[in-house]
Amino acid sequence: MRSELRFGLLGAPAVYDADGEPQPVQSAKGRALLAALLLEPGRVVSVDALKDALWGGHPPASAHASLQNHVTRLRRLLDDPDRLRAVPPGYRLRVGEGELDVRVFEQLVARARAAHAERDWDACADAAADALALWRGTPLDGLPPDAAGHALVPRLEEARLLALELRYDAEIGLGSGGGLVPELAELVAEYPLREAFHRQLMLVLHRAGRQAEALAVHRELRRRLVEELGVEPGAAVREAHRVVLQEPGGSAVPGVADPEPAVIDDPVAAAAAPAPAQLPPSPPHFTGRTDVTYALSRLLAGGGDEEGTSPVAVVSGMAGVGKSALALHVAHGLRERFPDGQLYVNLHGATPGMTPLTPDQALAALLRDLGVEPQRSPQHPDAASALLRSLLAPTRTLMVLDDAATAAQVRPLLPAGSGCAVIVTSRSPLAALDGAGRFPLEPLSGRDSAALLRAVSGRAGLEAGHPLVELAGRLPLALRIVAARLAARRALTPDALAELLTASDGRLHHLEHDDLSVRRSLAVALDALCGSEREADQDAAVALARIGALDLPTYGVPLLARLLGVAERRAEAALDRLVDVALLEETAYGRYAPHDLVRDFAREAARQSRCGVTAAEVAESALHWYAESALQSLLAIMPEGLDRDDRMRGVAERLSAGRAKGFGGGSQGSGAGPEGAAAGAVPAMSTDQAFAWGDTELANVIAVADRYGRSSALLPVLVRCIFSYLKRRGRLAEADLLTRLAVTAARRSGDRDGEAQALTDLAGLNYVSGRSGAALERIDEALVLWRELGHVSCVHRAVINRGLLLEALGRYEEAADALRQSMELAKSLDDPLSEAFALSNLGNIYEHTDARAAIDCHRRSLEIGEAQGHDGVRQEAHCDIGYSYLALGEPANALTHFEESLRIHDEAEDWHNESRVRLGTVRALRELSRTCDAVRECDDLLDRAEARADDHRAGLARHQRGLLLYADGHVEEAYAQWEAALAALDGTDSSEVVGELKGLLAGSVPQHA
């Protein structure tokens, strides 16, 4: 069996060789990668999840490239590298049957349990021994603490202990347990409350004639259980104790057999009562949920564990997601497995207009339903709970506790018999309910939503793509309301109802029918929060209203702390409470978002003055927080120097003005809420944190800017601070939108400095998108403003950029004149970096006429960059030298500089420069006839460009890909690439490439160079 193994997690993550020997992965990151893939065997693990596994939620800027390197190294360890494949959005590791030690271990333990139940001691001993032989140490050993704490580890540890128990029972049953005393004594000391090991030690000691020691084991176990837990030993231990006292040593295995049902010597037990069959009718038209139905049924039908615990399943989710329907659907399907009855209690945890049942009320109802006369029902809650457990212990009864509010409401109602099972539904996952299986429900799929609409409404032709599906949020309650309205009014067409829902001020008004109402279901939770005296509940109610007022895609704790004007600890508690009552979902760690219908409800709450401030004040508070955060990201990403000083010009003053109005954090403002000082200022960031912040918050920045920023004086500040992140990440489309909004906002607020900066940035975006003509117009506008403002360094930068644009437009004499002006301005500024940029651009002009002179300029720029320790200048200089060598027809020299530039890129990420380097690398490799390498690099460049929506760079990459395809004889594919390239580049300033593309598509034979 071991020879069939290929992967191991029962110890340090390992790859088994052909001889069945585990070969541990040496690097920590490699072990983390292998473990993350094996925890989802045969399934796609997203790149984001793998980054979290390798870097603990804080991946560096170079994480993507590093991940690819670790994947490559892991493939080298596999018997078949094709096992590990890139499958969007991540990677999938193919793991066959019998190839993963965890799966084999679990199968062997299941085989041992089955043999144990049949008293087949030989088979039980063999299976348990084989299972235990697979263990090499602690599962997931050698991983970071957060990974090693995976939920799989305690589950496997528990299964290992079970395998030991099965093995010992089998050996005792076979009469060969005499040598087990040392092992069992060690386990009893390690697990002083685990009764099975004590029972087995008592039996082997008894069989060895050591009765006094066996009784001492029992005495110590009983003392510990009574003193620490307040309970007596279980039936199996009591039976073993009886054997030690009364019988000589033998081969029987007392306590292994299932104990006979206890007889309750109490008049209550004799009460004649019919078997309860209380389940409400099975929901008609139940649709979808196939996987969760199977998993839930399997858990409940599997019975309790050997310690006598009933399986408990918690079905959780937001209002209207179909929790009760699923619970009843599954419960009806399991009735035959629970012949002693089915109990149902509606706990009214979130029923509109009703107060939740107390545990005492629920206990009284259950005891009454089981035939206990009210006068005989114990008054003390603990006694009533104990009586309920006693009545249910010998039975096979299914209990459905619907609409629970808290774990405390459920805990006293749970049976103890292993033959019973419990389904609990709740908006909360009831995390405090230990040992429960959890089944969080999401909205239905589009297909299942359409099927439910068709079934309930009786209307054919409704498919997953119909607008009603998304307008109802794929929520079963909302879908049933929509379907009920269609069924009630045959003249109302689905399209007309969809138009009504779309055009109305709020969907919730139309999602009501008879006693069904999405709004009322959601309001129960909010009303409970508002009426609570708990600080977290009150904060949560205000938070939901402010979420509705702002209406962003997602939310994090720091932003909510600013909006509420409280410390982050309180904001996190408020968000957790909203998750707990299913008004928010935690979509990723620390990120929260409401369902679409909850968004509508939150907007209503904001309009009903539950927000405490106006929507405009909430928006301005958010803009201020984003501007402060963007400033910290700028300080982390952009190197110190004149460029950064210029970009930060006036930022502090604008932020101070916002704080004075009460929108900032720290001691100056209220953050649109009470306790403003508690909200705190935005902390400093590392480079990795700055990029991670931008990646997380960019969608929100765009939303708040687009919705509220045009009239805010803070938007130009926010955009000029976040622009460095956008440029370095290559988020060109987002940068274009934000800079245009910043121009508008700056003009409206009279911020001429902000307008000039936004125009300068917009010019740069136009340039990298191949629209140098439009860029020249913008830079000329900015140049006028910079000169009027008297900012010489900004004038200098604008003149440099103007020269660069003139060069791109082929106006070389004007470009050279502009760059000579910039050199004079650089000298007046006494700023070496400004001189370096001017030399770089001057070299680009010389490249058209004298590539050697261009290289000289670029080398001088490189010297300045190295002297100043400026990675950006060094990276760009090596890139420019590479292009100059291409112009000279020396691709080998060019490739050397491109590789060095790309190496520096890991330290100074900048998409514009990175993409130029990668394109130059493709050209150099192609000219060196290294076709395979060129194809790989070209495809990589194309993927990166398309991921950033950079159509211009993607077009240039497709041009090169077509040349490679054509050279390899794939003419049709080459023409397809060229057509796509021309579509992307036509109308841009890449006239030389556009001209070549048109010639190629007209039938010209491509040149090698």
Tab-separated table of C-alpha atoms in Angstrom, residues 454-694:
chain	number	residue	atom	x	y	z
A	454	ARG	CA	-40.777	28.576	-12.734
A	455	ALA	CA	-42.039	26.035	-10.212
A	456	VAL	CA	-43.798	28.527	-7.911
A	457	SER	CA	-45.100	30.964	-10.538
A	458	GLY	CA	-46.105	28.417	-13.145
A	459	ARG	CA	-44.458	30.597	-15.806
A	460	ALA	CA	-42.359	28.815	-18.386
A	461	GLY	CA	-39.382	30.408	-20.085
A	462	LEU	CA	-37.759	31.940	-17.022
A	463	GLU	CA	-34.045	31.130	-17.271
A	464	ALA	CA	-30.982	31.937	-15.176
A	465	GLY	CA	-30.253	35.044	-17.228
A	466	HIS	CA	-33.625	36.683	-16.610
A	467	PRO	CA	-33.294	39.976	-14.675
A	468	LEU	CA	-35.699	38.767	-11.964
A	469	VAL	CA	-33.126	36.259	-10.746
A	470	GLU	CA	-30.566	38.918	-9.771
A	471	LEU	CA	-33.186	41.496	-8.773
A	472	ALA	CA	-34.373	38.976	-6.174
A	473	GLY	CA	-30.765	38.514	-5.092
A	474	ARG	CA	-31.101	34.731	-5.760
A	475	LEU	CA	-32.627	34.657	-2.274
A	476	PRO	CA	-35.324	31.951	-1.908
A	477	LEU	CA	-37.666	34.175	0.124
A	478	ALA	CA	-37.456	37.013	-2.416
A	479	LEU	CA	-37.775	34.546	-5.316
A	480	ARG	CA	-40.912	33.053	-3.763
A	481	ILE	CA	-42.413	36.524	-3.312
A	482	VAL	CA	-41.671	37.412	-6.932
A	483	ALA	CA	-43.108	34.093	-8.081
A	484	ALA	CA	-46.188	34.536	-5.878
A	485	ARG	CA	-46.862	37.947	-7.448
A	486	LEU	CA	-46.552	36.448	-10.912
A	487	ALA	CA	-48.871	33.583	-9.957
A	488	ALA	CA	-51.446	35.957	-8.435
A	489	ARG	CA	-51.519	38.336	-11.426
A	490	ARG	CA	-51.412	36.452	-14.687
A	491	ALA	CA	-51.452	39.766	-16.604
A	492	LEU	CA	-48.192	40.790	-14.932
A	493	THR	CA	-45.357	39.579	-17.132
A	494	PRO	CA	-41.909	38.712	-15.754
A	495	ASP	CA	-40.352	41.456	-17.872
A	496	ALA	CA	-42.825	44.038	-16.563
A	497	LEU	CA	-42.155	43.014	-12.955
A	498	ALA	CA	-38.417	43.195	-13.587
A	499	GLU	CA	-38.811	46.693	-15.006
A	500	LEU	CA	-40.868	47.673	-11.951
A	501	LEU	CA	-38.198	46.374	-9.573
A	502	THR	CA	-35.442	48.111	-11.536
A	503	ALA	CA	-37.151	51.472	-11.867
A	504	SER	CA	-38.478	51.695	-8.327
A	505	ASP	CA	-36.791	53.688	-5.579
A	506	GLY	CA	-36.375	50.534	-3.555
A	507	ARG	CA	-36.862	46.880	-4.404
A	508	LEU	CA	-37.933	46.002	-0.887
A	509	HIS	CA	-41.298	47.738	-1.343
A	510	HIS	CA	-42.138	45.257	-4.095
A	511	LEU	CA	-40.703	42.215	-2.315
A	512	GLU	CA	-43.745	41.812	-0.088
A	513	HIS	CA	-46.719	39.545	-0.640
A	514	ASP	CA	-49.322	38.444	1.885
A	515	ASP	CA	-47.327	37.415	5.012
A	516	LEU	CA	-44.008	37.247	3.146
A	517	SER	CA	-41.713	40.254	3.412
A	518	VAL	CA	-37.968	40.583	2.908
A	519	ARG	CA	-37.952	43.945	4.704
A	520	ARG	CA	-39.692	42.613	7.822
A	521	SER	CA	-37.323	39.650	7.974
A	522	LEU	CA	-34.307	41.933	7.867
A	523	ALA	CA	-35.813	44.484	10.257
A	524	VAL	CA	-36.028	41.915	13.062
A	525	ALA	CA	-32.255	41.851	13.367
A	526	LEU	CA	-31.806	45.616	13.142
A	527	ASP	CA	-34.610	46.308	15.640
A	528	ALA	CA	-33.000	43.883	18.089
A	529	LEU	CA	-29.663	45.676	17.735
A	530	CYS	CA	-31.296	49.074	18.227
A	531	GLY	CA	-33.161	47.899	21.309
A	532	SER	CA	-30.135	46.275	22.916
A	533	GLU	CA	-28.153	47.918	25.690
A	534	ARG	CA	-24.909	46.268	24.590
A	535	GLU	CA	-22.341	48.675	23.169
A	536	ALA	CA	-21.477	46.383	20.268
A	537	ASP	CA	-25.145	46.083	19.274
A	538	GLN	CA	-25.714	49.837	19.329
A	539	ASP	CA	-22.540	50.403	17.322
A	540	ALA	CA	-23.654	47.731	14.853
A	541	ALA	CA	-27.005	49.448	14.275
A	542	VAL	CA	-25.289	52.762	13.512
A	543	ALA	CA	-22.688	50.984	11.370
A	544	LEU	CA	-25.344	49.404	9.143
A	545	ALA	CA	-26.961	52.798	8.539
A	546	ARG	CA	-23.608	54.386	7.664
A	547	ILE	CA	-22.817	51.473	5.390
A	548	GLY	CA	-26.122	52.212	3.680
A	549	ALA	CA	-25.298	55.911	3.427
A	550	LEU	CA	-21.875	55.261	1.857
A	551	ASP	CA	-22.749	52.145	-0.171
A	552	LEU	CA	-19.278	50.830	-1.074
A	553	PRO	CA	-18.481	47.358	-2.461
A	554	THR	CA	-16.772	46.152	0.737
A	555	TYR	CA	-15.749	47.464	4.137
A	556	GLY	CA	-12.827	46.998	6.494
A	557	VAL	CA	-12.405	47.691	10.178
A	558	PRO	CA	-10.250	50.867	9.859
A	559	LEU	CA	-12.728	52.588	7.533
A	560	LEU	CA	-15.701	51.694	9.758
A	561	ALA	CA	-13.798	52.924	12.802
A	562	ARG	CA	-13.439	56.296	11.074
A	563	LEU	CA	-17.084	56.377	9.985
A	564	LEU	CA	-18.245	55.542	13.507
A	565	GLY	CA	-15.626	57.677	15.222
A	566	VAL	CA	-14.625	54.836	17.524
A	567	ALA	CA	-11.549	52.721	18.167
A	568	GLU	CA	-10.905	49.840	15.792
A	569	ARG	CA	-11.664	47.354	18.572
A	570	ARG	CA	-15.227	48.669	18.811
A	571	ALA	CA	-15.633	48.858	15.051
A	572	GLU	CA	-14.558	45.232	14.674
A	573	ALA	CA	-16.999	44.165	17.380
A	574	ALA	CA	-19.791	46.030	15.567
A	575	LEU	CA	-18.958	44.363	12.260
A	576	ASP	CA	-18.806	40.956	13.912
A	577	ARG	CA	-22.251	41.512	15.377
A	578	LEU	CA	-23.608	42.389	11.924
A	579	VAL	CA	-22.095	39.157	10.611
A	580	ASP	CA	-23.547	37.254	13.542
A	581	VAL	CA	-27.087	38.444	12.748
A	582	ALA	CA	-26.519	37.877	9.002
A	583	LEU	CA	-26.724	41.517	7.947
A	584	LEU	CA	-23.144	41.353	6.657
A	585	GLU	CA	-20.961	38.625	5.180
A	586	GLU	CA	-17.233	38.341	5.894
A	587	THR	CA	-16.114	37.788	2.312
A	588	ALA	CA	-12.421	37.524	3.256
A	589	TYR	CA	-10.544	37.954	6.498
A	590	GLY	CA	-11.278	41.469	7.712
A	591	ARG	CA	-13.458	42.370	4.684
A	592	TYR	CA	-17.215	42.674	4.960
A	593	ALA	CA	-20.016	43.147	2.430
A	594	PRO	CA	-23.824	43.077	2.571
A	595	HIS	CA	-26.052	41.050	0.263
A	596	ASP	CA	-27.692	43.169	-2.443
A	597	LEU	CA	-31.060	43.195	-0.679
A	598	VAL	CA	-29.393	44.057	2.625
A	599	ARG	CA	-27.790	46.987	0.778
A	600	ASP	CA	-31.266	48.250	-0.091
A	601	PHE	CA	-32.320	47.769	3.512
A	602	ALA	CA	-29.235	49.618	4.787
A	603	ARG	CA	-29.970	52.535	2.441
A	604	GLU	CA	-33.471	52.714	3.900
A	605	ALA	CA	-32.012	52.712	7.403
A	606	ALA	CA	-29.746	55.607	6.436
A	607	ARG	CA	-32.666	57.592	5.049
A	608	GLN	CA	-34.663	56.983	8.229
A	609	SER	CA	-32.155	59.053	10.252
A	610	ARG	CA	-30.667	55.972	11.907
A	611	CYS	CA	-27.338	57.150	10.551
A	612	GLY	CA	-27.056	60.142	12.886
A	613	VAL	CA	-25.357	62.306	10.231
A	614	THR	CA	-25.998	63.172	6.597
A	615	ALA	CA	-24.857	60.981	3.724
A	616	ALA	CA	-22.611	63.827	2.547
A	617	GLU	CA	-20.848	63.902	5.917
A	618	VAL	CA	-20.325	60.136	5.844
A	619	ALA	CA	-18.910	60.379	2.321
A	620	GLU	CA	-16.551	63.223	3.236
A	621	SER	CA	-15.349	61.259	6.262
A	622	ALA	CA	-14.622	58.278	4.009
A	623	LEU	CA	-12.812	60.468	1.470
A	624	HIS	CA	-10.691	61.913	4.250
A	625	TRP	CA	-9.745	58.451	5.513
A	626	TYR	CA	-8.892	57.287	2.012
A	627	ALA	CA	-6.810	60.421	1.403
A	628	GLU	CA	-4.892	59.885	4.655
A	629	SER	CA	-4.357	56.211	3.838
A	630	ALA	CA	-3.258	57.020	0.296
A	631	LEU	CA	-0.739	59.480	1.720
A	632	GLN	CA	0.754	56.721	3.864
A	633	SER	CA	0.903	54.432	0.820
A	634	LEU	CA	2.676	57.189	-1.132
A	635	LEU	CA	5.261	57.607	1.620
A	636	ALA	CA	5.890	53.841	1.565
A	637	ILE	CA	6.008	53.347	-2.211
A	638	MET	CA	7.662	56.469	-3.576
A	639	PRO	CA	11.361	57.031	-2.804
A	640	GLU	CA	12.387	60.165	-0.964
A	641	GLY	CA	13.330	63.054	-3.193
A	642	LEU	CA	12.088	66.087	-5.016
A	643	ASP	CA	9.472	64.113	-6.956
A	644	ARG	CA	7.828	62.917	-3.756
A	645	ASP	CA	8.067	66.356	-2.157
A	646	ASP	CA	6.322	67.898	-5.151
A	647	ARG	CA	3.588	65.278	-5.149
A	648	MET	CA	2.956	65.898	-1.457
A	649	ARG	CA	2.818	69.666	-1.906
A	650	GLY	CA	-0.258	71.046	-0.131
A	651	VAL	CA	-1.508	67.620	0.958
A	652	ALA	CA	-1.002	68.163	4.679
A	653	GLU	CA	-2.813	71.511	4.548
A	654	ARG	CA	-5.825	70.020	2.764
A	655	LEU	CA	-6.037	67.137	5.219
A	656	SER	CA	-5.751	69.524	8.168
A	657	ALA	CA	-8.616	71.561	6.748
A	658	GLY	CA	-10.696	68.374	6.593
A	659	ARG	CA	-9.856	67.542	10.194
A	660	ALA	CA	-10.901	71.004	11.240
A	661	LYS	CA	-14.323	70.281	9.729
A	662	GLY	CA	-14.591	67.086	11.782
A	663	PHE	CA	-13.881	64.483	9.100
A	664	GLY	CA	-10.426	63.289	10.151
A	665	GLY	CA	-9.178	60.931	12.805
A	666	GLY	CA	-6.960	61.537	15.777
A	667	SER	CA	-7.595	64.283	18.257
A	668	GLN	CA	-8.877	66.807	15.753
A	669	GLY	CA	-12.141	65.396	14.486
A	670	SER	CA	-15.113	63.237	15.193
A	671	GLY	CA	-15.024	61.120	12.100
A	672	ALA	CA	-18.755	61.657	11.603
A	673	GLY	CA	-19.542	60.072	14.904
A	674	PRO	CA	-18.979	60.192	18.651
A	675	GLU	CA	-15.633	59.621	20.254
A	676	GLY	CA	-13.744	60.982	17.236
A	677	ALA	CA	-10.449	60.957	19.081
A	678	ALA	CA	-10.724	57.200	19.462
A	679	ALA	CA	-10.767	56.640	15.716
A	680	GLY	CA	-7.048	57.435	15.450
A	681	ALA	CA	-4.874	58.529	12.575
A	682	VAL	CA	-3.870	56.168	9.786
A	683	PRO	CA	-0.632	54.392	10.780
A	684	ALA	CA	2.505	54.306	8.662
A	685	MET	CA	2.785	51.466	6.133
A	686	SER	CA	5.561	49.287	4.803
A	687	THR	CA	5.903	48.936	1.034
A	688	ASP	CA	4.154	45.552	1.046
A	689	GLN	CA	1.372	46.919	3.236
A	690	ALA	CA	0.947	49.906	0.920
A	691	PHE	CA	0.518	47.696	-2.147
A	692	ALA	CA	-1.793	45.356	-0.231
A	693	TRP	CA	-3.868	48.330	0.950
A	694	GLY	CA	-4.210	49.577	-2.611
